[in-house]
PDB file of C-alpha atoms in Angstrom:
ATOM      1  CA  UNK A1140     -45.718  40.769  12.391  1.00 40.00           C
ATOM      2  CA  UNK A1141     -43.565  43.843  13.196  1.00 42.00           C
ATOM      3  CA  UNK A1142     -43.457  45.470  16.587  1.00 38.00           C
ATOM      4  CA  UNK A1143     -42.542  49.050  17.391  1.00 41.00           C
ATOM      5  CA  UNK A1144     -41.244  50.490  20.619  1.00 41.00           C
ATOM      6  CA  UNK A1145     -44.075  52.667  21.867  1.00 40.00           C
ATOM      7  CA  UNK A1146     -42.544  54.010  25.085  1.00 44.00           C
ATOM      8  CA  UNK A1147     -38.996  53.963  26.287  1.00 45.00           C
ATOM      9  CA  UNK A1148     -38.463  53.342  30.035  1.00 45.00           C
ATOM     10  CA  UNK A1149     -36.004  55.706  31.737  1.00 49.00           C
ATOM     11  CA  UNK A1150     -34.179  54.546  34.833  1.00 50.00           C
ATOM     12  CA  UNK A1151     -32.605  57.078  37.176  1.00 52.00           C
ATOM     13  CA  UNK A1152     -30.070  55.706  39.544  1.00 53.00           C
ATOM     14  CA  UNK A1153     -29.016  57.927  42.386  1.00 55.00           C
ATOM     15  CA  UNK A1154     -26.142  57.171  44.780  1.00 57.00           C
ATOM     16  CA  UNK A1155     -25.596  59.302  47.764  1.00 56.00           C
ATOM     17  CA  UNK A1156     -23.246  59.707  50.623  1.00 53.00           C
ATOM     18  CA  UNK A1157     -23.722  60.656  54.236  1.00 49.00           C
ATOM     19  CA  UNK A1158     -21.420  63.432  55.393  1.00 52.00           C
ATOM     20  CA  UNK A1159     -19.981  61.718  58.501  1.00 61.00           C
ATOM     21  CA  UNK A1160     -19.334  58.314  56.880  1.00 63.00           C
ATOM     22  CA  UNK A1161     -19.912  57.083  53.412  1.00 72.00           C
ATOM     23  CA  UNK A1162     -21.237  53.563  52.552  1.00 74.00           C
ATOM     24  CA  UNK A1163     -19.333  53.832  49.318  1.00 79.00           C
ATOM     25  CA  UNK A1164     -15.688  52.606  49.384  1.00 79.00           C
ATOM     26  CA  UNK A1165     -13.173  53.701  46.780  1.00 81.00           C
ATOM     27  CA  UNK A1166     -11.702  50.512  45.325  1.00 81.00           C
ATOM     28  CA  UNK A1167      -8.481  52.311  44.658  1.00 84.00           C
ATOM     29  CA  UNK A1168      -7.855  52.819  48.389  1.00 83.00           C
ATOM     30  CA  UNK A1169     -10.350  50.544  50.125  1.00 83.00           C
ATOM     31  CA  UNK A1170     -11.407  53.502  52.316  1.00 81.00           C
ATOM     32  CA  UNK A1171     -14.740  55.305  52.366  1.00 82.00           C
ATOM     33  CA  UNK A1172     -14.882  58.283  49.974  1.00 81.00           C
ATOM     34  CA  UNK A1173     -14.208  61.608  51.674  1.00 80.00           C
ATOM     35  CA  UNK A1174     -14.866  64.373  49.048  1.00 80.00           C
ATOM     36  CA  UNK A1175     -17.782  66.820  48.991  1.00 83.00           C
ATOM     37  CA  UNK A1176     -19.822  64.864  46.387  1.00 85.00           C
ATOM     38  CA  UNK A1177     -23.063  63.874  48.108  1.00 84.00           C
ATOM     39  CA  UNK A1178     -25.203  62.675  45.206  1.00 86.00           C
ATOM     40  CA  UNK A1179     -24.609  61.193  41.751  1.00 89.00           C
ATOM     41  CA  UNK A1180     -27.300  60.478  39.295  1.00 89.00           C
ATOM     42  CA  UNK A1181     -26.885  58.696  35.996  1.00 91.00           C
ATOM     43  CA  UNK A1182     -29.863  58.567  33.574  1.00 89.00           C
ATOM     44  CA  UNK A1183     -30.308  55.629  31.243  1.00 88.00           C
ATOM     45  CA  UNK A1184     -32.460  52.639  30.277  1.00 88.00           C
ATOM     46  CA  UNK A1185     -30.305  49.887  31.904  1.00 89.00           C
ATOM     47  CA  UNK A1186     -30.541  49.973  35.761  1.00 88.00           C
ATOM     48  CA  UNK A1187     -27.536  47.767  36.263  1.00 90.00           C
ATOM     49  CA  UNK A1188     -25.306  49.988  34.189  1.00 91.00           C
ATOM     50  CA  UNK A1189     -26.781  53.090  35.778  1.00 89.00           C
ATOM     51  CA  UNK A1190     -26.061  51.796  39.285  1.00 89.00           C
ATOM     52  CA  UNK A1191     -22.480  50.896  38.333  1.00 91.00           C
ATOM     53  CA  UNK A1192     -21.821  54.299  36.752  1.00 92.00           C
ATOM     54  CA  UNK A1193     -23.450  56.202  39.617  1.00 90.00           C
ATOM     55  CA  UNK A1194     -21.234  54.357  42.096  1.00 89.00           C
ATOM     56  CA  UNK A1195     -18.243  54.949  39.921  1.00 91.00           C
ATOM     57  CA  UNK A1196     -18.984  58.658  39.807  1.00 90.00           C
ATOM     58  CA  UNK A1197     -19.115  58.859  43.609  1.00 88.00           C
ATOM     59  CA  UNK A1198     -15.733  57.029  43.813  1.00 89.00           C
ATOM     60  CA  UNK A1199     -14.212  59.410  41.314  1.00 90.00           C
ATOM     61  CA  UNK A1200     -15.485  62.641  42.844  1.00 88.00           C
ATOM     62  CA  UNK A1201     -16.914  65.739  41.228  1.00 89.00           C
ATOM     63  CA  UNK A1202     -14.169  66.781  38.847  1.00 91.00           C
ATOM     64  CA  UNK A1203     -12.922  63.390  37.667  1.00 92.00           C
ATOM     65  CA  UNK A1204     -16.440  61.986  37.585  1.00 91.00           C
ATOM     66  CA  UNK A1205     -17.720  64.809  35.379  1.00 93.00           C
ATOM     67  CA  UNK A1206     -14.763  64.468  33.069  1.00 96.00           C
ATOM     68  CA  UNK A1207     -15.396  60.643  32.647  1.00 95.00           C
ATOM     69  CA  UNK A1208     -19.150  61.311  32.133  1.00 95.00           C
ATOM     70  CA  UNK A1209     -18.374  63.846  29.399  1.00 96.00           C
ATOM     71  CA  UNK A1210     -15.862  61.437  27.763  1.00 97.00           C
ATOM     72  CA  UNK A1211     -18.393  58.641  27.855  1.00 95.00           C
ATOM     73  CA  UNK A1212     -21.354  60.870  26.902  1.00 95.00           C
ATOM     74  CA  UNK A1213     -23.269  59.813  29.987  1.00 93.00           C
ATOM     75  CA  UNK A1214     -26.172  61.864  31.169  1.00 93.00           C
ATOM     76  CA  UNK A1215     -24.907  62.657  34.645  1.00 91.00           C
ATOM     77  CA  UNK A1216     -26.051  65.021  37.535  1.00 91.00           C
ATOM     78  CA  UNK A1217     -24.246  65.565  40.675  1.00 90.00           C
ATOM     79  CA  UNK A1218     -24.651  67.532  43.983  1.00 89.00           C
ATOM     80  CA  UNK A1219     -21.841  68.730  46.133  1.00 90.00           C
ATOM     81  CA  UNK A1220     -21.860  70.034  49.657  1.00 86.00           C
ATOM     82  CA  UNK A1221     -19.499  73.101  49.424  1.00 87.00           C
ATOM     83  CA  UNK A1222     -19.258  74.844  52.719  1.00 87.00           C
ATOM     84  CA  UNK A1223     -22.830  73.617  53.828  1.00 83.00           C
ATOM     85  CA  UNK A1224     -24.329  74.832  50.579  1.00 87.00           C
ATOM     86  CA  UNK A1225     -25.501  72.579  47.797  1.00 88.00           C
ATOM     87  CA  UNK A1226     -23.954  73.041  44.301  1.00 90.00           C
ATOM     88  CA  UNK A1227     -25.170  70.969  41.383  1.00 89.00           C
ATOM     89  CA  UNK A1228     -23.643  70.283  38.030  1.00 91.00           C
ATOM     90  CA  UNK A1229     -24.624  68.417  34.829  1.00 93.00           C
ATOM     91  CA  UNK A1230     -22.543  66.572  32.175  1.00 94.00           C
ATOM     92  CA  UNK A1231     -22.597  67.781  28.561  1.00 95.00           C
ATOM     93  CA  UNK A1232     -24.788  64.790  27.613  1.00 94.00           C
ATOM     94  CA  UNK A1233     -27.389  65.767  30.112  1.00 93.00           C
ATOM     95  CA  UNK A1234     -27.341  69.444  29.263  1.00 93.00           C
ATOM     96  CA  UNK A1235     -27.949  68.555  25.575  1.00 93.00           C
ATOM     97  CA  UNK A1236     -30.484  65.719  25.972  1.00 90.00           C
ATOM     98  CA  UNK A1237     -33.844  67.001  24.879  1.00 85.00           C
ATOM     99  CA  UNK A1238     -35.698  64.021  26.384  1.00 84.00           C
ATOM    100  CA  UNK A1239     -34.501  64.713  30.052  1.00 83.00           C
ATOM    101  CA  UNK A1240     -35.856  67.687  31.906  1.00 81.00           C
ATOM    102  CA  UNK A1241     -34.855  68.370  35.516  1.00 79.00           C
ATOM    103  CA  UNK A1242     -36.967  70.685  37.677  1.00 75.00           C
ATOM    104  CA  UNK A1243     -36.679  71.642  41.234  1.00 69.00           C
ATOM    105  CA  UNK A1244     -39.565  71.973  43.559  1.00 65.00           C
ATOM    106  CA  UNK A1245     -39.597  74.348  46.496  1.00 61.00           C
TER     107      UNK A1245
END
């Protein structure tokens, strides 16, 4: 008997920081992260990998994190706090993924 995958489960892992003190430590320095990235989301079907990648993206920061996400073809979304205004960005893989749609509710 053959089985077919009927529905694929999508896991969204979101890591976020708090402006005053982050719970995420950069393993390169051992210190809490200090950049303006406040949220990192990695989309995928494996929650363990997603959590590891989301935490990695927070450690790397917005520019290096997005570069790695593009290099690894990861569907990645991040939010920065730039002068008390939120700025978001998507990786190329997320922009071109027809199965993931992000919408903002007001």
